[in-house]
PDB file of C-alpha atoms and ligand atoms in Angstrom:
ATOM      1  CA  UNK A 157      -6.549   1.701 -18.403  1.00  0.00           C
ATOM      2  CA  UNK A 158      -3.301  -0.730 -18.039  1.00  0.00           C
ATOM      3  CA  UNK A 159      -2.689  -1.679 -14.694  1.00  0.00           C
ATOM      4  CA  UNK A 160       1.127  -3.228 -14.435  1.00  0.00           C
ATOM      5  CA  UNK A 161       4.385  -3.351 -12.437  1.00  0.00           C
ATOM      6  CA  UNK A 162       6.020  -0.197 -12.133  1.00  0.00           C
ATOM      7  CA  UNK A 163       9.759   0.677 -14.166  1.00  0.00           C
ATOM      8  CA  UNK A 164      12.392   2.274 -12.910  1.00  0.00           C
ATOM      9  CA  UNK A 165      11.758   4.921 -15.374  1.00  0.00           C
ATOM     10  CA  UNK A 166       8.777   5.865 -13.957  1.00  0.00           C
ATOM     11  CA  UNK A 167      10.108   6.795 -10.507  1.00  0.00           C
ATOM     12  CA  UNK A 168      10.093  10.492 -11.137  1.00  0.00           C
ATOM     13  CA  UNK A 169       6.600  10.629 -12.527  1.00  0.00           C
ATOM     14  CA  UNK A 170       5.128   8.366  -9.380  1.00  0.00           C
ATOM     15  CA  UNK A 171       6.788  10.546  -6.401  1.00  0.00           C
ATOM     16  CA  UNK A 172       5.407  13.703  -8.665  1.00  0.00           C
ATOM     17  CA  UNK A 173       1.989  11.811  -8.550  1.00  0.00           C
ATOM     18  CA  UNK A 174       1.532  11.067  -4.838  1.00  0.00           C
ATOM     19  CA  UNK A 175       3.112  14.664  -3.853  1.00  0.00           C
ATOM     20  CA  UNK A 176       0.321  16.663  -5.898  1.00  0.00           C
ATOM     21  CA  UNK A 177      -2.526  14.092  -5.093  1.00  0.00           C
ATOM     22  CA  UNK A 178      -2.002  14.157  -1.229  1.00  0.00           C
ATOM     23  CA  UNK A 179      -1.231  17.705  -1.422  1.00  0.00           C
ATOM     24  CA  UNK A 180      -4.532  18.070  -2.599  1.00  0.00           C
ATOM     25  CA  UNK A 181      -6.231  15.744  -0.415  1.00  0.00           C
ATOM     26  CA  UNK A 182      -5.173  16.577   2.769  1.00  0.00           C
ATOM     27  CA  UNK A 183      -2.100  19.387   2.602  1.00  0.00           C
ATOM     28  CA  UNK A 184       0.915  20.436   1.180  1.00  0.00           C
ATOM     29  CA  UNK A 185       3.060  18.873   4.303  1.00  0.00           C
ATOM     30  CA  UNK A 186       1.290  15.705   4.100  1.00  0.00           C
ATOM     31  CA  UNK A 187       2.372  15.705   0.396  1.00  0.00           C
ATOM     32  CA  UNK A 188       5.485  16.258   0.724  1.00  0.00           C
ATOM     33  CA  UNK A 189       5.642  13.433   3.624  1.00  0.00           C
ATOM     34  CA  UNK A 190       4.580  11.001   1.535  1.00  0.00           C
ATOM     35  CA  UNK A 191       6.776  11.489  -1.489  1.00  0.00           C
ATOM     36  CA  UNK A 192       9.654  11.425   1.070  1.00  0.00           C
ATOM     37  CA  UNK A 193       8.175   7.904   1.865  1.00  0.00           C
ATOM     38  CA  UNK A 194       7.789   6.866  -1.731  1.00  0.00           C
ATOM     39  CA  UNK A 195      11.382   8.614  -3.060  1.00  0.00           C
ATOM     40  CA  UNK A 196      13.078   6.350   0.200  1.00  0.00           C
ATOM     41  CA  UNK A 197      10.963   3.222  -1.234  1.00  0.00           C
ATOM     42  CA  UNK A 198      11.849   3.645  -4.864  1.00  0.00           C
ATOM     43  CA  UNK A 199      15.334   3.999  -3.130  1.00  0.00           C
ATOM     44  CA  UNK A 200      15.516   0.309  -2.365  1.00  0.00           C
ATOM     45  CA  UNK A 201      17.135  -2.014  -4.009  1.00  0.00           C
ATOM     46  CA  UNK A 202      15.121  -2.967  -7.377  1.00  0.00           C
ATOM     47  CA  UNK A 203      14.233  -5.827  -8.497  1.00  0.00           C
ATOM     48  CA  UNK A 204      12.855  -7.554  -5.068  1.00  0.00           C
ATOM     49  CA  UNK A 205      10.857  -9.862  -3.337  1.00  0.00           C
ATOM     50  CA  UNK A 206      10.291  -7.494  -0.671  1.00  0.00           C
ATOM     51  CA  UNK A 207       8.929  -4.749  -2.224  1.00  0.00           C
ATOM     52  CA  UNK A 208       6.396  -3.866  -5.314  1.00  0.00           C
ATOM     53  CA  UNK A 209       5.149  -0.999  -6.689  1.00  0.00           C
ATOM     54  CA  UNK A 210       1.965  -1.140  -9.184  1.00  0.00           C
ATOM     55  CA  UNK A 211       0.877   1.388 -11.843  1.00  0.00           C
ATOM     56  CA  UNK A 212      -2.256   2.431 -13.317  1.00  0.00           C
ATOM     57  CA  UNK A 213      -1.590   4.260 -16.982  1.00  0.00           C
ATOM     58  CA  UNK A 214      -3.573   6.017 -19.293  1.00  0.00           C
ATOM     59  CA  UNK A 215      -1.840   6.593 -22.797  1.00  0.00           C
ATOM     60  CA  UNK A 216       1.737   6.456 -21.104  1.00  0.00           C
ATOM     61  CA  UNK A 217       0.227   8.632 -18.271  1.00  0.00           C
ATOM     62  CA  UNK A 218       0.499   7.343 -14.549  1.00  0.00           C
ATOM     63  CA  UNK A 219      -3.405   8.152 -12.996  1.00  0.00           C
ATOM     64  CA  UNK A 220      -2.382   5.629  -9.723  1.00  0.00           C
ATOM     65  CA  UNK A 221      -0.035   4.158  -7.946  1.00  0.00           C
ATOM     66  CA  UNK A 222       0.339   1.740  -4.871  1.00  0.00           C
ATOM     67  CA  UNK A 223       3.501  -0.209  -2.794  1.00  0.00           C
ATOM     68  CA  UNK A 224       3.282  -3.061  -1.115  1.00  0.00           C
ATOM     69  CA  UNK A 225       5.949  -3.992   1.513  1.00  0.00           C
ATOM     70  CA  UNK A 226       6.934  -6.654   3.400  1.00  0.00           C
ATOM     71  CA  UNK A 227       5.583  -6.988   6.950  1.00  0.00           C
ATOM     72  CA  UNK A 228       8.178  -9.701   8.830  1.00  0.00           C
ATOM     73  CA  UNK A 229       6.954 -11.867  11.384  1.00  0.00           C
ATOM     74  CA  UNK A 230       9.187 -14.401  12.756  1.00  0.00           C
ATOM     75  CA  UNK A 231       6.618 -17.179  12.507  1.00  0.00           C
ATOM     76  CA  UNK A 232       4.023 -16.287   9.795  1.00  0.00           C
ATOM     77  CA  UNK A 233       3.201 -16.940   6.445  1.00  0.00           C
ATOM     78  CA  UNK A 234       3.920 -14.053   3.711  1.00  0.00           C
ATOM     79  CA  UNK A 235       2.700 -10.449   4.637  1.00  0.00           C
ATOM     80  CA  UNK A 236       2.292  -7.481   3.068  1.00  0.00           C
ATOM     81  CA  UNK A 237       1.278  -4.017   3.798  1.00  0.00           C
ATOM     82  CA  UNK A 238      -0.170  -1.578   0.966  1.00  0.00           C
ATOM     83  CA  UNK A 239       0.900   2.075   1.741  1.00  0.00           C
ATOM     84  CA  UNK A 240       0.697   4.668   0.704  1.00  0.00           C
ATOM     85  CA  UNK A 241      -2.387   4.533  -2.332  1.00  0.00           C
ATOM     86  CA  UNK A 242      -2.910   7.497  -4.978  1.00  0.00           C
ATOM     87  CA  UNK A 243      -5.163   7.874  -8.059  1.00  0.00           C
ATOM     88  CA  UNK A 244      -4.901  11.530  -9.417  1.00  0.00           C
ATOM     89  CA  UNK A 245      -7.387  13.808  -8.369  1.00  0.00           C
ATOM     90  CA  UNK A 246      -8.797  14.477 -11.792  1.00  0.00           C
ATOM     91  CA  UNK A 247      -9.342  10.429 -12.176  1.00  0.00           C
ATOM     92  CA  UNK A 248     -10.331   9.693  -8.638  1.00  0.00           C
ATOM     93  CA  UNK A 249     -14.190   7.823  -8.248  1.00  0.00           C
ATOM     94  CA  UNK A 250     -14.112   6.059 -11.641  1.00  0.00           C
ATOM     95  CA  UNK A 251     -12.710   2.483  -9.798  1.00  0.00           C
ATOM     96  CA  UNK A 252      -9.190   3.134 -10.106  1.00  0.00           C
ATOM     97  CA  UNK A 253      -8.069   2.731  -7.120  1.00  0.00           C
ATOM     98  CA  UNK A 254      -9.770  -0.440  -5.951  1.00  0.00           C
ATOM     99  CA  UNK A 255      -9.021  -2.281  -9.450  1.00  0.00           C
ATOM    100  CA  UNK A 256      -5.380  -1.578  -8.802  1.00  0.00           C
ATOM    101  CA  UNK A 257      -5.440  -2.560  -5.094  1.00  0.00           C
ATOM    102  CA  UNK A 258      -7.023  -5.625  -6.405  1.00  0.00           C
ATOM    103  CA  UNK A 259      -4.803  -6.194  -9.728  1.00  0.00           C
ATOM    104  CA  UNK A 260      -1.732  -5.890  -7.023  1.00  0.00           C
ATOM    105  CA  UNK A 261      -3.426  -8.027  -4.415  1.00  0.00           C
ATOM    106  CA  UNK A 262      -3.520 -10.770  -7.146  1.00  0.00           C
ATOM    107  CA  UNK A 263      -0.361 -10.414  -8.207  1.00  0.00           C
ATOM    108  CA  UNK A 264       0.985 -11.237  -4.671  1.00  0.00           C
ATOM    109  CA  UNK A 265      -0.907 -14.006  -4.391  1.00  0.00           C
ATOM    110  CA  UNK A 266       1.052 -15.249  -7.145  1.00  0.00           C
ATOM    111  CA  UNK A 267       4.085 -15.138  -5.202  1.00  0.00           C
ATOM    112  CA  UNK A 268       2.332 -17.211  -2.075  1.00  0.00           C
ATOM    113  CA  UNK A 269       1.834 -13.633  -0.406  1.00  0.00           C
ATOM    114  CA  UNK A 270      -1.582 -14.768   2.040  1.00  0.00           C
ATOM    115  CA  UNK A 271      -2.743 -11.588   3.460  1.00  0.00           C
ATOM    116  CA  UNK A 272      -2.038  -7.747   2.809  1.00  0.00           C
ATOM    117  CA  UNK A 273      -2.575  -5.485   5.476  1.00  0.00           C
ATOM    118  CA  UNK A 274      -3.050  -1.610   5.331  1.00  0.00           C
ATOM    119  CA  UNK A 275      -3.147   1.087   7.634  1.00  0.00           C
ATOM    120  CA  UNK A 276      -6.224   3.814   6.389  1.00  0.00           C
ATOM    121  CA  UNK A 277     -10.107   4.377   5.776  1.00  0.00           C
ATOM    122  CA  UNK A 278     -12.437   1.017   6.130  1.00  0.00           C
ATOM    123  CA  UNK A 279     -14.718   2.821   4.327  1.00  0.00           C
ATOM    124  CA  UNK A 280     -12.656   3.024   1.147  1.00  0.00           C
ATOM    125  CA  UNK A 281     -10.677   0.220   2.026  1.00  0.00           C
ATOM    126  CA  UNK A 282     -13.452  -1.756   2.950  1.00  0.00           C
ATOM    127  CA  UNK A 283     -14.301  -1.747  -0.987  1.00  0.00           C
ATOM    128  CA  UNK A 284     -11.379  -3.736  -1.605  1.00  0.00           C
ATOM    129  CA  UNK A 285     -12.199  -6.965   0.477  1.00  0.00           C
ATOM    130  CA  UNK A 286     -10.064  -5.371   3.957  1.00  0.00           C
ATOM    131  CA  UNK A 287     -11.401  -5.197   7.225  1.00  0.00           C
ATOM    132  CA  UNK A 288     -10.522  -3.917  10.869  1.00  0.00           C
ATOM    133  CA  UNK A 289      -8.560  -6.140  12.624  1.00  0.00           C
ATOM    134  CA  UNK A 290      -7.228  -6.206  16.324  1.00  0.00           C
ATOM    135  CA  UNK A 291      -3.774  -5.799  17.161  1.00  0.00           C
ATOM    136  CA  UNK A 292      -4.529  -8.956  19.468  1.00  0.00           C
ATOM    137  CA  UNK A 293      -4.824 -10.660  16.144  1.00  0.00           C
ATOM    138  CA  UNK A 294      -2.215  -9.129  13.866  1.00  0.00           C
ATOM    139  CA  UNK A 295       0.098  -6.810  15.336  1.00  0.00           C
ATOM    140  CA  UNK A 296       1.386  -3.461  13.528  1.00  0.00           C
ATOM    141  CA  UNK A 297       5.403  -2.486  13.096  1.00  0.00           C
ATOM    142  CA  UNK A 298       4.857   0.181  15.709  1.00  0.00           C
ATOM    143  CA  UNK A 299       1.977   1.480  17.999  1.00  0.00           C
ATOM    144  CA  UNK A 300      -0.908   2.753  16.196  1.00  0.00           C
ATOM    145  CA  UNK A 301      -2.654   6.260  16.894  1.00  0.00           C
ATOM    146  CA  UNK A 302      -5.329   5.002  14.678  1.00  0.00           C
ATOM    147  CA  UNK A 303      -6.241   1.358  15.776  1.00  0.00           C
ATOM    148  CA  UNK A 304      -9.468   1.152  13.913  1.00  0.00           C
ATOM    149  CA  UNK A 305      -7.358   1.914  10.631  1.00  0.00           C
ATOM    150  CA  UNK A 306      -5.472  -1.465  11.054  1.00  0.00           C
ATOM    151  CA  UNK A 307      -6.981  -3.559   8.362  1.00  0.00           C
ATOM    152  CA  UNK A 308      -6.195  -7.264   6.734  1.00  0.00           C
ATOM    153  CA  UNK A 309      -7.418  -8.487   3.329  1.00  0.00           C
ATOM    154  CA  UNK A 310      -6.566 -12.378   3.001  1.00  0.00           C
ATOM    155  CA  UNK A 311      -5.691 -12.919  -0.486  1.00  0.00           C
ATOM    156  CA  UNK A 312      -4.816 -16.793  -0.758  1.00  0.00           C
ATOM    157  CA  UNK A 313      -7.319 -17.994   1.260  1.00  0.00           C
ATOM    158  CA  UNK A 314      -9.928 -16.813   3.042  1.00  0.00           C
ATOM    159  CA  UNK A 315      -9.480 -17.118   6.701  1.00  0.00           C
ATOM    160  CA  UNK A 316      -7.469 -14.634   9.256  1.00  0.00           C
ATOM    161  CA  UNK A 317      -5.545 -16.434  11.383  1.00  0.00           C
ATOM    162  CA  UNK A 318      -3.621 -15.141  14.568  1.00  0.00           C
ATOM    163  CA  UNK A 319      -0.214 -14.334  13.719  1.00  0.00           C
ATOM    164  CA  UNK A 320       2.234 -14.112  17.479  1.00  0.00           C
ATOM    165  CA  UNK A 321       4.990 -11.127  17.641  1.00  0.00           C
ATOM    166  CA  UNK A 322       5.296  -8.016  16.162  1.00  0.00           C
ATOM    167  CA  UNK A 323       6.728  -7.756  12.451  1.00  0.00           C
ATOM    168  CA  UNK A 324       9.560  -5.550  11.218  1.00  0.00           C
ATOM    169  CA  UNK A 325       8.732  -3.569   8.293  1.00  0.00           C
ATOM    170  CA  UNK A 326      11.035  -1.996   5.444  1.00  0.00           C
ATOM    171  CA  UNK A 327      13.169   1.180   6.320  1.00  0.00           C
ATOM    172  CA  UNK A 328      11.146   3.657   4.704  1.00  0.00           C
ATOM    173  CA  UNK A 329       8.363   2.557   7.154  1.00  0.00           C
ATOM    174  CA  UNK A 330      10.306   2.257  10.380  1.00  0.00           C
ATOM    175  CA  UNK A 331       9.687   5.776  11.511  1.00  0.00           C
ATOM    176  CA  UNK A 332       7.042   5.807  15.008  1.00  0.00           C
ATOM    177  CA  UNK A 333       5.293   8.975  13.599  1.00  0.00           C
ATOM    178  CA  UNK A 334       4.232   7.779  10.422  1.00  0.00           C
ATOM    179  CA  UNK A 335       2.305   4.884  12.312  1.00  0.00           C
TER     180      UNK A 335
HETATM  181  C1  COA B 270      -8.477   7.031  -1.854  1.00  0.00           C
HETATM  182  C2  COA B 270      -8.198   6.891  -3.361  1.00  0.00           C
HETATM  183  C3  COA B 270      -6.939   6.078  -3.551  1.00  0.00           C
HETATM  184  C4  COA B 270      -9.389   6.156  -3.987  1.00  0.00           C
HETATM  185  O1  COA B 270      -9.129   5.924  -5.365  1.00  0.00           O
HETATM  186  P1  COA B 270     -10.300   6.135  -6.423  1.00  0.00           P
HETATM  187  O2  COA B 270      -9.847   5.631  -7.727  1.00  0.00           O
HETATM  188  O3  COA B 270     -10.765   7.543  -6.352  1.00  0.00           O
HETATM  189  O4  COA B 270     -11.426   5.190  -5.790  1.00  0.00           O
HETATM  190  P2  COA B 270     -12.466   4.288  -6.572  1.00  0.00           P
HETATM  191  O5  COA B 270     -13.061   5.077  -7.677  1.00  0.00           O
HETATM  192  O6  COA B 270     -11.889   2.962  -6.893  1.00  0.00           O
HETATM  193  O7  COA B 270     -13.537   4.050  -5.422  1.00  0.00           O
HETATM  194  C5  COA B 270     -14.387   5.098  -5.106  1.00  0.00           C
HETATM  195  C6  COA B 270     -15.168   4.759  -3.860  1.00  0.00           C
HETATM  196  O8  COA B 270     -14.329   4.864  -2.718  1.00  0.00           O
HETATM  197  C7  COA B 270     -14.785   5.908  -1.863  1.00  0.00           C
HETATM  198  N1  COA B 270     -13.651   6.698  -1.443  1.00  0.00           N
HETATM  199  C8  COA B 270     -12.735   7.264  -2.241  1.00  0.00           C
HETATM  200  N2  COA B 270     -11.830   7.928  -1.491  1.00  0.00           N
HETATM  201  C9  COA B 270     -12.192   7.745  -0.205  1.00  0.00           C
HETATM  202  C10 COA B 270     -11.656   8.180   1.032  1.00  0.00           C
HETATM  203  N3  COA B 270     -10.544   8.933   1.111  1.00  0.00           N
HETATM  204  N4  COA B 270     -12.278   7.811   2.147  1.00  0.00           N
HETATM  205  C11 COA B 270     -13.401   7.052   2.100  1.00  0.00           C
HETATM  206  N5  COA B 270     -13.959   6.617   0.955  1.00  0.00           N
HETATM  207  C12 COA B 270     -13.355   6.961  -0.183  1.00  0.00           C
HETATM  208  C13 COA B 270     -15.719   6.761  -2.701  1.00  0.00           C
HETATM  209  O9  COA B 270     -16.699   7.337  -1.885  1.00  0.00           O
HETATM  210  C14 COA B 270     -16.296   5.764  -3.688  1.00  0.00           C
HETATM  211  O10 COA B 270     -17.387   5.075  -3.114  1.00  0.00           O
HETATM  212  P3  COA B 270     -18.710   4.796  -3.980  1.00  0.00           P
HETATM  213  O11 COA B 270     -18.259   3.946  -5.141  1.00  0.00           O
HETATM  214  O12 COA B 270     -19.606   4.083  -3.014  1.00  0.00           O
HETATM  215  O13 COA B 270     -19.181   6.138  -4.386  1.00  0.00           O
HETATM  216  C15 COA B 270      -8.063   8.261  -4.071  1.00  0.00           C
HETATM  217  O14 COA B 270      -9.253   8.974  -3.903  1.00  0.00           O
HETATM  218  C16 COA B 270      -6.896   9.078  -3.551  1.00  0.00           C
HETATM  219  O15 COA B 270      -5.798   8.941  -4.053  1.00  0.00           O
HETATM  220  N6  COA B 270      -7.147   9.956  -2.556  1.00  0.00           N
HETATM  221  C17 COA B 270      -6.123  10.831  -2.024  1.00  0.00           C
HETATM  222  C18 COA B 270      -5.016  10.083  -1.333  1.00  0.00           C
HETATM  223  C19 COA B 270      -5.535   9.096  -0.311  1.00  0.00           C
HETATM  224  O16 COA B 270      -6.376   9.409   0.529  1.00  0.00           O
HETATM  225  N7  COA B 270      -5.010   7.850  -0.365  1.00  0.00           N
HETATM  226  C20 COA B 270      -5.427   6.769   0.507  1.00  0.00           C
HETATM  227  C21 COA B 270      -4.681   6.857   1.791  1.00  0.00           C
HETATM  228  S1  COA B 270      -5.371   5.763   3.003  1.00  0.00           S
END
């Protein structure tokens, strides 16, 4: 398995890979949701700092893919949030997922990124070094119908500090219902 940074090349083949792995995880609607999210990422301008997309391949083949976004505060260090996650169905439970979470999570901390925050399942999530946070601590782009699926993962060092205001997030994510 090769986990790197994803090409523009590839753009076709990732949308095509979160559409049929949410549509068979959850439904067709919510696949086709979330490759509208992930054709308007792979819409912004490429290369940059604000965005980055990570690949797992097999022999040329793309088995997972995440993004990672930035999360502005006004007054914070660097923030990210990683949405939306896929492995493909047929190579989901071997580890894929949380080594590329992790091989991403390292790569921002590269760039001085200090904590990645995601918006999903503690108990997958919580594989990956992420737990629940308050909104008292960190506070999300837009109210959350799922408050106990707000989740921080420092990633330079190890403490969670409070960070005051709410952030802005990239366009693709600025939409109250996907929150
Ligand atoms: C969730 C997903 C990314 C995990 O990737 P993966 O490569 O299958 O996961 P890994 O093999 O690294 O980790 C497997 C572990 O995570 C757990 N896990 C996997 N998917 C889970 C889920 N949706 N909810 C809770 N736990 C989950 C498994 O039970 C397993 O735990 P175990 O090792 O104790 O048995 C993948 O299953 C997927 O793409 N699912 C459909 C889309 C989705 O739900 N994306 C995440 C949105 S929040």
């Amino acid at each position: 398995m090769n986990f790197s940074i994803y090409e523009q090349s590839q753009k076709n083949e990732i949308i095509a890979l979160y559409l049929a792995t949410f549509s068979a995880s959850e439904s067709k609607q919510e696949g086709e949701q979330v490759a509208r999210l992930v054709t308007d990422f792979l819409a912004e301008p490429f290369p940059s700092t604000d965005l980055y997309v990570f690949v797992a391949t097999d022999e040329q083949r793309i088995v997972g893919a995440i993004v990672l976004s930035r999360l502005l505060f006004a007054h914070a260090k660097e923030v990210f949030l990683l949405s939306p996650v896929a492995v493909a169905t047929d190579w989901q439970g071997q580890g894929i997922g949380q080594k590329l979470i992790q091989f991403g999570c390292d790569k921002l901390a590269e760039q001085n990124v200090s904590l990645v925050m995601t918006y999903g399942d503690i108990n997958f999530y919580g594989k990956v070094g992420f737990s629940v946070v308050s909104e008292e601590i960190i506070q999300a782009p837009h109210n959350l119908s799922y408050p106990k699926g707000w989740l921080t993962k420092p990633v330079l060092d190890d403490e969670i500090l409070p960070i005051t205001g709410k952030p802005s997030c990239l366009k693709p994510l600025d939409n109250p219902t996907l929150w």
